[in-house]
Amino acid sequence: MNDDIPGMEISDPKGRRGFRFSVVWVVPLAAVAIALFIAWQSYSSRGPLIEVSFTQASGLVAGSTQLKYRSLTVGTVENLTFSDDLTAVIAHIRLDKSVARFVDSDAKFWIVQPQVTARGVSGLDTVLSGIFIEGSWDASPGTPERHFTGSDTPPLMRSGQDGTVITLKALQGGRIQTGAPVVFRGVTVGELDEPKLADDGSGVTAHAFIRAPYDKLVTSNSRFWSVGGFSVNVGPTGLRLDVGNIASLIEGGVTFGTVGLPGSPVGEDASFTVYSDEDTARNSVGAEERTDETIFSIVFEGALGGLELGAPVEMSGVKVGQVLAMNNVADDTDGTEPRLKVEIGLRAQPLGLQEDADETDVRHYIEGEVRDGLRAELTVESLFSGGLKIVLAGQSDAPPAEMAIPAEGYPVIPSVPVDVTNLNASAQGIADRIAALPVEDLMSSVISLIDSANALISSPGIQDVPKAVVGVLGSAQEKVDAFEVEPLMADVSAAVADLRQVISQVGSGENLQKIDSMLAELDAAAAQLAPLMESAKGVTDTVAQLQLQGLVDSAQETLDAVQAVAASPDAQALPGDLRAVLGEAQALLASDGIQSLPGQADAAVKAATDILAGVRDSGAVDDVVSALDRLDGITASIAETADGLPELRSQIADVLAKAQALALQPLIESATTTAESLAALAASPETQALPGTFNKALADASGLIASEGVQALPGELSATVESLRQVIDQVNSSDGIASLVSALERLDAITASIEGTAQGLPELRDQISDLVAKADSLPVEELVANADALLATTDSFLSQPETMALPGSLNGTLDELTRSLTELREGGTVENVNATLQSAAEAADALSAAAATLPELTARLNTLVSTGEGLLNTYGDRSRFNAQTLAAINDMREAAKAVTSLARTIERNPSALIRGR
Amino acid sequence: MAHPEIRLTARAAGLVACRHCAHVWPAGSHSCGFCGGHLSSRVPQSLQKVWAWWTAGIIAYIPANLFPMMKTSMLGSDTASTILGGVVELLHHHAYFVAIVVFFASVCIPIAKFMAIAWIATAIRRPRGSVSAHQLHRVHDVVEFIGRWSMIDVFVVAILSALVQFSVVVSIHPGLAAISFAASVGFTMLSAQSLDPRLIYDASEPLHE
């Protein structure tokens, strides 16, 4: 055992002499080495960490969202944090080392999301894989940048796309929208970036990217205008409806063309104005930007109307600027002469200066020209318009002058005093031209035109036009009724939906404004036609008299009108007529009256009948008859009274005889007085005149009824149905019949009261008889006294002013009646009726004139409708667009079905996935 | 236990056993006369090997926890989960049992093994005090037994990777952590095996008395 101990020594833990490291230590060392190597390798191979800030972290996932460049993954989002002020989300992206050196300050980052626009679908690959960040940078390494601002939308110019970015300016942003196409001859050559308001709010600017090689097409002479996709044009050539492609219909867009010579290519910072339409764009000479204009002032001596804002400033016949502002100069230097201060803006390019010339260059140039005799001059803009323009022209005889540069305001270009003779000279030229014009022929043709117009209007065919219109409308209504409305409504509603989109895209309603202003202009043109006749007439007068000033004015007017006529009277008249006709046609269409014309006529006739019936029913005739009857009664009772008179007389005679013995003198006197009063009453001219007056009244009434105006009523009524209605209304509302009736009623009342009075006469006589009888039997003295008293009473009754006035007032009443009847005939109502009928006839004439243009209008409307129909057909039921859309939807449905069935299969039979079946 | 008779070891008896054929030879012989194997009374540099493998295991254990164990790509979106991340995810899905099992097998057991081995290896060097040799043996047995079971994570990843391969729809790939975790477990097993258990009672035997 002990000899084993040395052997034990070997492995004794305390024995250190044989200590050596175990080979196994290589393993941890190797592990550490490998770990270090891997760490070093991954550290050295990994790229820099960049920070890209986004407004929204929509869909970004730390650790998995990838950064792609040309669809190749070049980085991963490692972390997402907020910015210090929480205003942005910062994505910390680990870049691939291979691209790190290219990511410099020009790099752009944006989030790619699926997008569905009118132009197509993009970013579909992100639906499955989730969104990713796309980067874009150029191929030249630059100073590495580590902080970027990303955008949520793709940038205008992506990597791998060559082209030019230009700046577009517009007054309204409506037609400039993000992503809207830039179209050249119908081909999309670029697109627009997000529009931004200018700093001063004066407009909208947007960058546009024009793809190579089309960017060569954009030159310094290019003009941009917005395409609405949809434009309506009414002009001498008719109605024009342009419809662009769908994308521009929905999103708007701009297009461009080259004006005049091909200009020089433009660089990156080129800037263009977007005009509202092609004509405006093509008519613009140079970029009309306020910033490009150098402003000068001109002071003209003497006020002259006709200069307007925007009036051209010309130099050698080229428009070099425009009038920006005008105001009077309130200063005391020059007595009473009014002074007009005009601010004009001049542009460098049309002046002949370099395009990049700035204000100083322009000022120096103008200053030099002024030294050489350049003066501003007010002249007539054109022979045919009263407008004035400013001409900058060298005046050889001008006194030397310098361009004044005031401390405040703008440099002042000296002006030539407004030369009236100069203007007159040109007016003389105008007059000469007018003299040379075939005015006589014009007048004769105008007259013949009017004649033929008259003939046309008075032709019976025109009378039938309303009926024909009603018939047309009726048949149109039948057609409309016969038309299957429901599919049409579906189509229409779809179209309306489309149109609504379009309209919402139209946004600011520029087109509408255009149409509006166009119509306003057309209106003005039509208005110019109105003074044509007067002007033409005035021309002959003034030419005959040859008064120069008047000649100038009327020549001016005439030439306006003649120009309008000479251009094409029909064409000029057309819009006005069209508008009026449209309005009237609209009114016609809108009014139920047209539909019910015959009904109205019927109603009118019925109303007339009613009036007549009312006249009949109101008892006017009866009243007259009864009045006559009563008169008869009066006469009868008077006769009866007269019959009873002898008896009375005899009784009285008896009484008198009896009384003769008495002191009868006062009685006799009283009786005599009474008789005299009665006689006077009967013999009074008023009473005498009573029947005559009444006769006259009746004659007047008859005359009224027989008067030509009333006789003509039915004829006129039949001529204009609408006016008939008005006439009837007026007649209805007028007091004529009513007052006639009431007069007759009053007459009736009067005769009734007279009758009452007359009826009272026999009674009186009886009473008198009784009295006389009583008197006969009574003591005479008493009788005499009674009789005396009675006669005195009778006398006093008869001699009462009221009784005396009775015939007078009756007379007056009848006079009044006569007067009102005469008035009715001569003065007001019939005249009014006639005037009304006249104006109604005029209205009918206007209607006729309108009707004359109806066929043309119908043709236009047909064109419009067919164009609209074409447009609607484009979106219609069987259109290609619809079919394609349906096919696309069907395809999508099929795809969805396929996906659904796949999902069901997997759901039902997951092992199929593994087995691959 | 304090009896020297009972404490008689092969070495104390002057014998050395062949580790291959278990034939006993007198101490001092260098090769087994029976099978020709190298003879040594104790495994040479046993503790060094233990520590070396242990260190390697620890080193491999670090990436096993830091890097993703399994990468799942489903319809184009990739998900990578580490061991602890997976446990947390399972907890969020209320799969508590599986979470506990995974946590136990992949976190608790490896760490316990490291601690146990380190404890045994240090306790061997110290005179027997509070810890009895029996306890150390027991711990060593447990460590050796349990070592192979902590590969459960790796097995799961390996099976899933082999089975779930459906191209774009869904596919699972093992991550770096799977390899390093397997290596770590292997190293720990080697570390536990490298420990010569006889050192335990060598240490408990006061040699100089």
PDB file of C-alpha atoms in Angstrom, chain B residues 49-173:
ATOM      1  CA  LYS B  49     -12.685  19.687 -18.109  1.00  0.00           C
ATOM      2  CA  VAL B  50     -15.757  20.284 -16.035  1.00  0.00           C
ATOM      3  CA  TRP B  51     -15.084  23.978 -15.895  1.00  0.00           C
ATOM      4  CA  ALA B  52     -14.081  24.164 -19.530  1.00  0.00           C
ATOM      5  CA  TRP B  53     -17.287  22.500 -20.747  1.00  0.00           C
ATOM      6  CA  TRP B  54     -19.268  24.523 -18.246  1.00  0.00           C
ATOM      7  CA  THR B  55     -17.797  27.752 -19.600  1.00  0.00           C
ATOM      8  CA  ALA B  56     -18.513  26.703 -23.147  1.00  0.00           C
ATOM      9  CA  GLY B  57     -22.060  25.891 -22.133  1.00  0.00           C
ATOM     10  CA  ILE B  58     -22.514  29.287 -20.518  1.00  0.00           C
ATOM     11  CA  ILE B  59     -21.120  31.003 -23.591  1.00  0.00           C
ATOM     12  CA  ALA B  60     -23.467  29.092 -25.853  1.00  0.00           C
ATOM     13  CA  TYR B  61     -26.367  29.797 -23.521  1.00  0.00           C
ATOM     14  CA  ILE B  62     -26.118  33.560 -24.012  1.00  0.00           C
ATOM     15  CA  PRO B  63     -26.996  33.635 -27.711  1.00  0.00           C
ATOM     16  CA  ALA B  64     -29.506  30.898 -27.106  1.00  0.00           C
ATOM     17  CA  ASN B  65     -31.494  33.370 -25.084  1.00  0.00           C
ATOM     18  CA  LEU B  66     -30.795  36.474 -27.115  1.00  0.00           C
ATOM     19  CA  PHE B  67     -31.462  35.210 -30.596  1.00  0.00           C
ATOM     20  CA  PRO B  68     -34.716  33.923 -31.974  1.00  0.00           C
ATOM     21  CA  MET B  69     -35.418  30.274 -31.475  1.00  0.00           C
ATOM     22  CA  MET B  70     -37.911  29.916 -34.250  1.00  0.00           C
ATOM     23  CA  LYS B  71     -38.773  32.025 -37.251  1.00  0.00           C
ATOM     24  CA  THR B  72     -42.328  31.728 -38.471  1.00  0.00           C
ATOM     25  CA  SER B  73     -43.189  33.293 -41.782  1.00  0.00           C
ATOM     26  CA  MET B  74     -46.860  33.347 -42.464  1.00  0.00           C
ATOM     27  CA  LEU B  75     -48.191  34.899 -45.646  1.00  0.00           C
ATOM     28  CA  GLY B  76     -45.135  36.963 -46.086  1.00  0.00           C
ATOM     29  CA  SER B  77     -44.939  38.345 -42.594  1.00  0.00           C
ATOM     30  CA  ASP B  78     -42.113  37.045 -40.490  1.00  0.00           C
ATOM     31  CA  THR B  79     -42.345  36.443 -36.787  1.00  0.00           C
ATOM     32  CA  ALA B  80     -39.280  35.566 -34.780  1.00  0.00           C
ATOM     33  CA  SER B  81     -39.502  34.562 -31.165  1.00  0.00           C
ATOM     34  CA  THR B  82     -36.852  34.007 -28.554  1.00  0.00           C
ATOM     35  CA  ILE B  83     -37.244  31.495 -25.756  1.00  0.00           C
ATOM     36  CA  LEU B  84     -38.472  33.952 -23.183  1.00  0.00           C
ATOM     37  CA  GLY B  85     -40.447  35.822 -25.804  1.00  0.00           C
ATOM     38  CA  GLY B  86     -42.165  32.588 -26.718  1.00  0.00           C
ATOM     39  CA  VAL B  87     -42.977  31.937 -23.079  1.00  0.00           C
ATOM     40  CA  VAL B  88     -44.473  35.407 -22.709  1.00  0.00           C
ATOM     41  CA  GLU B  89     -46.425  34.935 -25.895  1.00  0.00           C
ATOM     42  CA  LEU B  90     -47.779  31.646 -24.665  1.00  0.00           C
ATOM     43  CA  LEU B  91     -48.821  33.321 -21.439  1.00  0.00           C
ATOM     44  CA  HIS B  92     -50.648  35.952 -23.437  1.00  0.00           C
ATOM     45  CA  HIS B  93     -52.459  33.231 -25.239  1.00  0.00           C
ATOM     46  CA  HIS B  94     -53.393  31.757 -21.876  1.00  0.00           C
ATOM     47  CA  ALA B  95     -51.518  28.539 -22.621  1.00  0.00           C
ATOM     48  CA  TYR B  96     -50.215  28.463 -19.098  1.00  0.00           C
ATOM     49  CA  PHE B  97     -49.341  24.801 -18.947  1.00  0.00           C
ATOM     50  CA  VAL B  98     -47.285  24.842 -22.108  1.00  0.00           C
ATOM     51  CA  ALA B  99     -45.698  28.091 -20.989  1.00  0.00           C
ATOM     52  CA  ILE B 100     -44.688  26.554 -17.688  1.00  0.00           C
ATOM     53  CA  VAL B 101     -43.341  23.455 -19.377  1.00  0.00           C
ATOM     54  CA  VAL B 102     -41.316  25.469 -21.856  1.00  0.00           C
ATOM     55  CA  PHE B 103     -40.105  27.825 -19.187  1.00  0.00           C
ATOM     56  CA  PHE B 104     -39.144  24.941 -16.956  1.00  0.00           C
ATOM     57  CA  ALA B 105     -37.412  22.948 -19.666  1.00  0.00           C
ATOM     58  CA  SER B 106     -35.669  25.799 -21.425  1.00  0.00           C
ATOM     59  CA  VAL B 107     -34.869  28.218 -18.668  1.00  0.00           C
ATOM     60  CA  CYS B 108     -35.053  26.642 -15.242  1.00  0.00           C
ATOM     61  CA  ILE B 109     -33.348  23.335 -15.979  1.00  0.00           C
ATOM     62  CA  PRO B 110     -30.349  24.726 -17.879  1.00  0.00           C
ATOM     63  CA  ILE B 111     -29.752  27.357 -15.259  1.00  0.00           C
ATOM     64  CA  ALA B 112     -30.213  24.832 -12.462  1.00  0.00           C
ATOM     65  CA  LYS B 113     -27.750  22.555 -14.202  1.00  0.00           C
ATOM     66  CA  PHE B 114     -25.169  25.284 -14.478  1.00  0.00           C
ATOM     67  CA  MET B 115     -25.599  26.089 -10.854  1.00  0.00           C
ATOM     68  CA  ALA B 116     -25.538  22.475  -9.774  1.00  0.00           C
ATOM     69  CA  ILE B 117     -22.396  21.642 -11.705  1.00  0.00           C
ATOM     70  CA  ALA B 118     -20.662  24.731 -10.468  1.00  0.00           C
ATOM     71  CA  TRP B 119     -21.689  23.920  -6.940  1.00  0.00           C
ATOM     72  CA  ILE B 120     -20.419  20.354  -7.170  1.00  0.00           C
ATOM     73  CA  ALA B 121     -17.193  21.445  -8.769  1.00  0.00           C
ATOM     74  CA  THR B 122     -16.499  23.978  -6.074  1.00  0.00           C
ATOM     75  CA  ALA B 123     -17.708  21.821  -3.248  1.00  0.00           C
ATOM     76  CA  ILE B 124     -15.305  19.055  -4.293  1.00  0.00           C
ATOM     77  CA  ARG B 125     -12.340  21.295  -3.682  1.00  0.00           C
ATOM     78  CA  ARG B 126     -13.368  22.150  -0.212  1.00  0.00           C
ATOM     79  CA  PRO B 127     -13.169  19.973   2.836  1.00  0.00           C
ATOM     80  CA  ARG B 128     -16.379  18.282   3.599  1.00  0.00           C
ATOM     81  CA  GLY B 129     -18.327  20.467   5.911  1.00  0.00           C
ATOM     82  CA  SER B 130     -21.930  21.096   5.692  1.00  0.00           C
ATOM     83  CA  VAL B 131     -22.411  19.126   2.488  1.00  0.00           C
ATOM     84  CA  SER B 132     -22.128  15.414   2.609  1.00  0.00           C
ATOM     85  CA  ALA B 133     -20.626  13.418  -0.204  1.00  0.00           C
ATOM     86  CA  HIS B 134     -23.861  11.634  -0.530  1.00  0.00           C
ATOM     87  CA  GLN B 135     -25.684  14.825  -1.336  1.00  0.00           C
ATOM     88  CA  LEU B 136     -23.137  15.697  -3.948  1.00  0.00           C
ATOM     89  CA  HIS B 137     -23.504  12.314  -5.547  1.00  0.00           C
ATOM     90  CA  ARG B 138     -27.183  12.666  -5.628  1.00  0.00           C
ATOM     91  CA  VAL B 139     -27.052  16.058  -7.242  1.00  0.00           C
ATOM     92  CA  HIS B 140     -24.592  14.735  -9.785  1.00  0.00           C
ATOM     93  CA  ASP B 141     -26.872  11.842 -10.609  1.00  0.00           C
ATOM     94  CA  VAL B 142     -29.827  14.139 -11.068  1.00  0.00           C
ATOM     95  CA  VAL B 143     -27.820  16.474 -13.300  1.00  0.00           C
ATOM     96  CA  GLU B 144     -26.673  13.631 -15.468  1.00  0.00           C
ATOM     97  CA  PHE B 145     -30.155  12.197 -15.698  1.00  0.00           C
ATOM     98  CA  ILE B 146     -31.935  15.362 -16.475  1.00  0.00           C
ATOM     99  CA  GLY B 147     -29.420  16.676 -18.976  1.00  0.00           C
ATOM    100  CA  ARG B 148     -30.904  14.985 -22.020  1.00  0.00           C
ATOM    101  CA  TRP B 149     -34.430  16.255 -21.299  1.00  0.00           C
ATOM    102  CA  SER B 150     -33.632  19.879 -21.613  1.00  0.00           C
ATOM    103  CA  MET B 151     -33.388  19.473 -25.358  1.00  0.00           C
ATOM    104  CA  ILE B 152     -37.203  19.572 -25.589  1.00  0.00           C
ATOM    105  CA  ASP B 153     -37.214  23.038 -27.182  1.00  0.00           C
ATOM    106  CA  VAL B 154     -34.745  22.006 -29.782  1.00  0.00           C
ATOM    107  CA  PHE B 155     -36.770  18.937 -30.574  1.00  0.00           C
ATOM    108  CA  VAL B 156     -39.946  20.981 -30.998  1.00  0.00           C
ATOM    109  CA  VAL B 157     -38.192  23.423 -33.314  1.00  0.00           C
ATOM    110  CA  ALA B 158     -36.616  20.622 -35.271  1.00  0.00           C
ATOM    111  CA  ILE B 159     -39.886  18.798 -35.761  1.00  0.00           C
ATOM    112  CA  LEU B 160     -41.808  21.954 -36.651  1.00  0.00           C
ATOM    113  CA  SER B 161     -39.137  23.015 -39.097  1.00  0.00           C
ATOM    114  CA  ALA B 162     -39.307  19.695 -40.777  1.00  0.00           C
ATOM    115  CA  LEU B 163     -43.086  19.565 -40.921  1.00  0.00           C
ATOM    116  CA  VAL B 164     -44.279  23.092 -41.466  1.00  0.00           C
ATOM    117  CA  GLN B 165     -42.856  24.030 -44.822  1.00  0.00           C
ATOM    118  CA  PHE B 166     -45.643  25.363 -47.014  1.00  0.00           C
ATOM    119  CA  SER B 167     -43.760  27.872 -49.015  1.00  0.00           C
ATOM    120  CA  VAL B 168     -45.458  31.241 -48.876  1.00  0.00           C
ATOM    121  CA  VAL B 169     -48.384  30.294 -46.712  1.00  0.00           C
ATOM    122  CA  VAL B 170     -46.544  29.327 -43.616  1.00  0.00           C
ATOM    123  CA  SER B 171     -43.079  28.026 -42.899  1.00  0.00           C
ATOM    124  CA  ILE B 172     -40.985  27.628 -39.798  1.00  0.00           C
ATOM    125  CA  HIS B 173     -37.228  27.826 -39.639  1.00  0.00           C
TER     126      HIS B 173
END
